[in-house]
Short mmCIF file of C-alpha atoms in Angstrom, two decimals:
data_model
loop_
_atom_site.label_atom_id
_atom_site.label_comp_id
_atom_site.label_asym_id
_atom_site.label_seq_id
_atom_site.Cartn_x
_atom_site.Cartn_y
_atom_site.Cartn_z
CA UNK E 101 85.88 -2.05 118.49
CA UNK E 102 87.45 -3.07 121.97
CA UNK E 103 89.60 0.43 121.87
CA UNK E 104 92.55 -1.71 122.08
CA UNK E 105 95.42 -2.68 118.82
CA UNK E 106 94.50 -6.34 117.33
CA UNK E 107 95.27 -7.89 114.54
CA UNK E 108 93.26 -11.00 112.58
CA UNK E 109 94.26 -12.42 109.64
CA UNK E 110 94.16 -9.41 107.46
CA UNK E 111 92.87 -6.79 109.37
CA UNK E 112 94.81 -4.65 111.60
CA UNK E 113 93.82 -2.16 113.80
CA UNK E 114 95.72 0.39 115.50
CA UNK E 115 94.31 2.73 118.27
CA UNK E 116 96.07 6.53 119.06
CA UNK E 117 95.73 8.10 122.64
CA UNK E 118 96.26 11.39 123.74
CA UNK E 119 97.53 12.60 127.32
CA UNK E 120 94.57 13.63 129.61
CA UNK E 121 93.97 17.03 129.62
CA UNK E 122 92.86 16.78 133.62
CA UNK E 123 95.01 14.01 134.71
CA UNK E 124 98.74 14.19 133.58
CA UNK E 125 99.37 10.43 134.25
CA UNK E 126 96.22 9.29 131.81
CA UNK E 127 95.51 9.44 128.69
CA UNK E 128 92.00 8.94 126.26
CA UNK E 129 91.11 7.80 123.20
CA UNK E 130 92.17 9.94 120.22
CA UNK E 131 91.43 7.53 117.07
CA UNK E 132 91.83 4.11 115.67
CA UNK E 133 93.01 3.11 112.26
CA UNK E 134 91.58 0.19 110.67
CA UNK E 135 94.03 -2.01 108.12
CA UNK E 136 92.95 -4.16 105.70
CA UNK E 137 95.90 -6.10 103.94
CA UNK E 138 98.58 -3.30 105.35
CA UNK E 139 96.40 -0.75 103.57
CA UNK E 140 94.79 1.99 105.61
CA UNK E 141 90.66 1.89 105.00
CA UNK E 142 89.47 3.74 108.04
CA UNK E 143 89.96 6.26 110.70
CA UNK E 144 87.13 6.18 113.81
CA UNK E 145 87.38 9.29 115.36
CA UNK E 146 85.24 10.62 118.45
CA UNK E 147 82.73 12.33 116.23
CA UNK E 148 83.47 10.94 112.54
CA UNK E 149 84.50 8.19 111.01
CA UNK E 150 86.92 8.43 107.49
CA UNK E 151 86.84 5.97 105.16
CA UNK E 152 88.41 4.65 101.65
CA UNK E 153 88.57 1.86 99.25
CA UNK E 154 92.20 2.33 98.43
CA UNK E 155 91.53 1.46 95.11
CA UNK E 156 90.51 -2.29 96.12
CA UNK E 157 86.97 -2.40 94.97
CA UNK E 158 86.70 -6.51 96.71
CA UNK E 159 84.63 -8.20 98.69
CA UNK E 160 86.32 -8.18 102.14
CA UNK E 161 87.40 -4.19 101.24
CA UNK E 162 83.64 -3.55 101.21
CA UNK E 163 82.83 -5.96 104.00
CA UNK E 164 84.88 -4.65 106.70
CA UNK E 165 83.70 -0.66 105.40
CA UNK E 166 80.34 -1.73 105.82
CA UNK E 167 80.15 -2.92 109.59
CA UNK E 168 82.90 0.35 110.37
CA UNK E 169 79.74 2.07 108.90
CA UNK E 170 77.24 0.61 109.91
CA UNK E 171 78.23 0.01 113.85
CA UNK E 172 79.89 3.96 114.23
CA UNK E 173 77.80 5.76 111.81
CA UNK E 174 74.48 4.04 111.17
CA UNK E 175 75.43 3.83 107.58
CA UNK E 176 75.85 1.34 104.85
CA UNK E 177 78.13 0.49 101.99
CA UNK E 178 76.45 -0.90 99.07
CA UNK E 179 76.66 -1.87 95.74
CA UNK E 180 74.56 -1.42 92.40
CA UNK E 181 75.86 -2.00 88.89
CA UNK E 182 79.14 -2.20 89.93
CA UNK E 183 79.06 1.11 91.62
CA UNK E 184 79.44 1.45 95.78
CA UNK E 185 76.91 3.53 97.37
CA UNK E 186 77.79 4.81 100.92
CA UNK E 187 74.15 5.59 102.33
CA UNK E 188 74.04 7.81 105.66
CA UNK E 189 70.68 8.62 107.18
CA UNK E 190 70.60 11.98 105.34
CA UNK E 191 72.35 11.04 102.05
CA UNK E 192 73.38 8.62 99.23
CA UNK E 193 76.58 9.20 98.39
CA UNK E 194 78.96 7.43 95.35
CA UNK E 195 82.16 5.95 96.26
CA UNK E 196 85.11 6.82 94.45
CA UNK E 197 88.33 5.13 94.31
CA UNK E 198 90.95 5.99 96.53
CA UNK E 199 88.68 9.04 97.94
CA UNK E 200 88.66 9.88 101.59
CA UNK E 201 84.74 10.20 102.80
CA UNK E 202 83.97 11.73 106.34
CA UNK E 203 80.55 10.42 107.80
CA UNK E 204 79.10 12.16 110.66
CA UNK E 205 79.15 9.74 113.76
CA UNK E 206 75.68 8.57 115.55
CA UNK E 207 75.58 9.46 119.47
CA UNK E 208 75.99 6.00 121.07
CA UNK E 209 73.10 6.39 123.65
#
């Protein structure tokens, strides 16, 4: 994620600054919000990333959750019987539908 608003095709993502708390005329990154068909499916924060199903258990819902978790939290979304998985380095933890998880972000160094 550039840190910057684009939208492709479905997705949409929308990215939230703050004013600087050193330099009045600046501001940083506060969070982005991932869309996926006008729904919201993820929040990136600094130090956690949020994410949900909306009730859409599809391909492309689980796609696009999977590389948010995978690139940001060194996680995965998977599926078994029917049932999504969201696996952390610490945890396995079922998905629920239309439930907000918070996953710990990695350091990016």
């Amino acid at each position: 994620m550039e840190r910057k608003n684009m939208h492709i095709s479905n997705t949409e993502v929308q990215c939230h600054t703050v004013p600087h708390p050193f330099d009045k005329g600046d501001t940083i990154l506060d969070h982005c919000d991932v869309y996926l068909f006008g729904n919201l499916i993820a929040t990136v924060h600094p130090d956690s990333v949020t994410v949900t199903n909306c009730g859409y258990r599809t391909a492309t819902t689980k796609s696009r959750l999977h590389v948010i978790l995978r690139e940001f939290c060194g996680a995965c979304l998977s599926q078994n019987n029917f049932e999504w998985y969201i696996t952390t380095p610490d945890d396995v933890i079922p998905m629920q539908d239309r439930v907000n998880y918070t996953i710990k972000r990695v350091p990016l160094f």
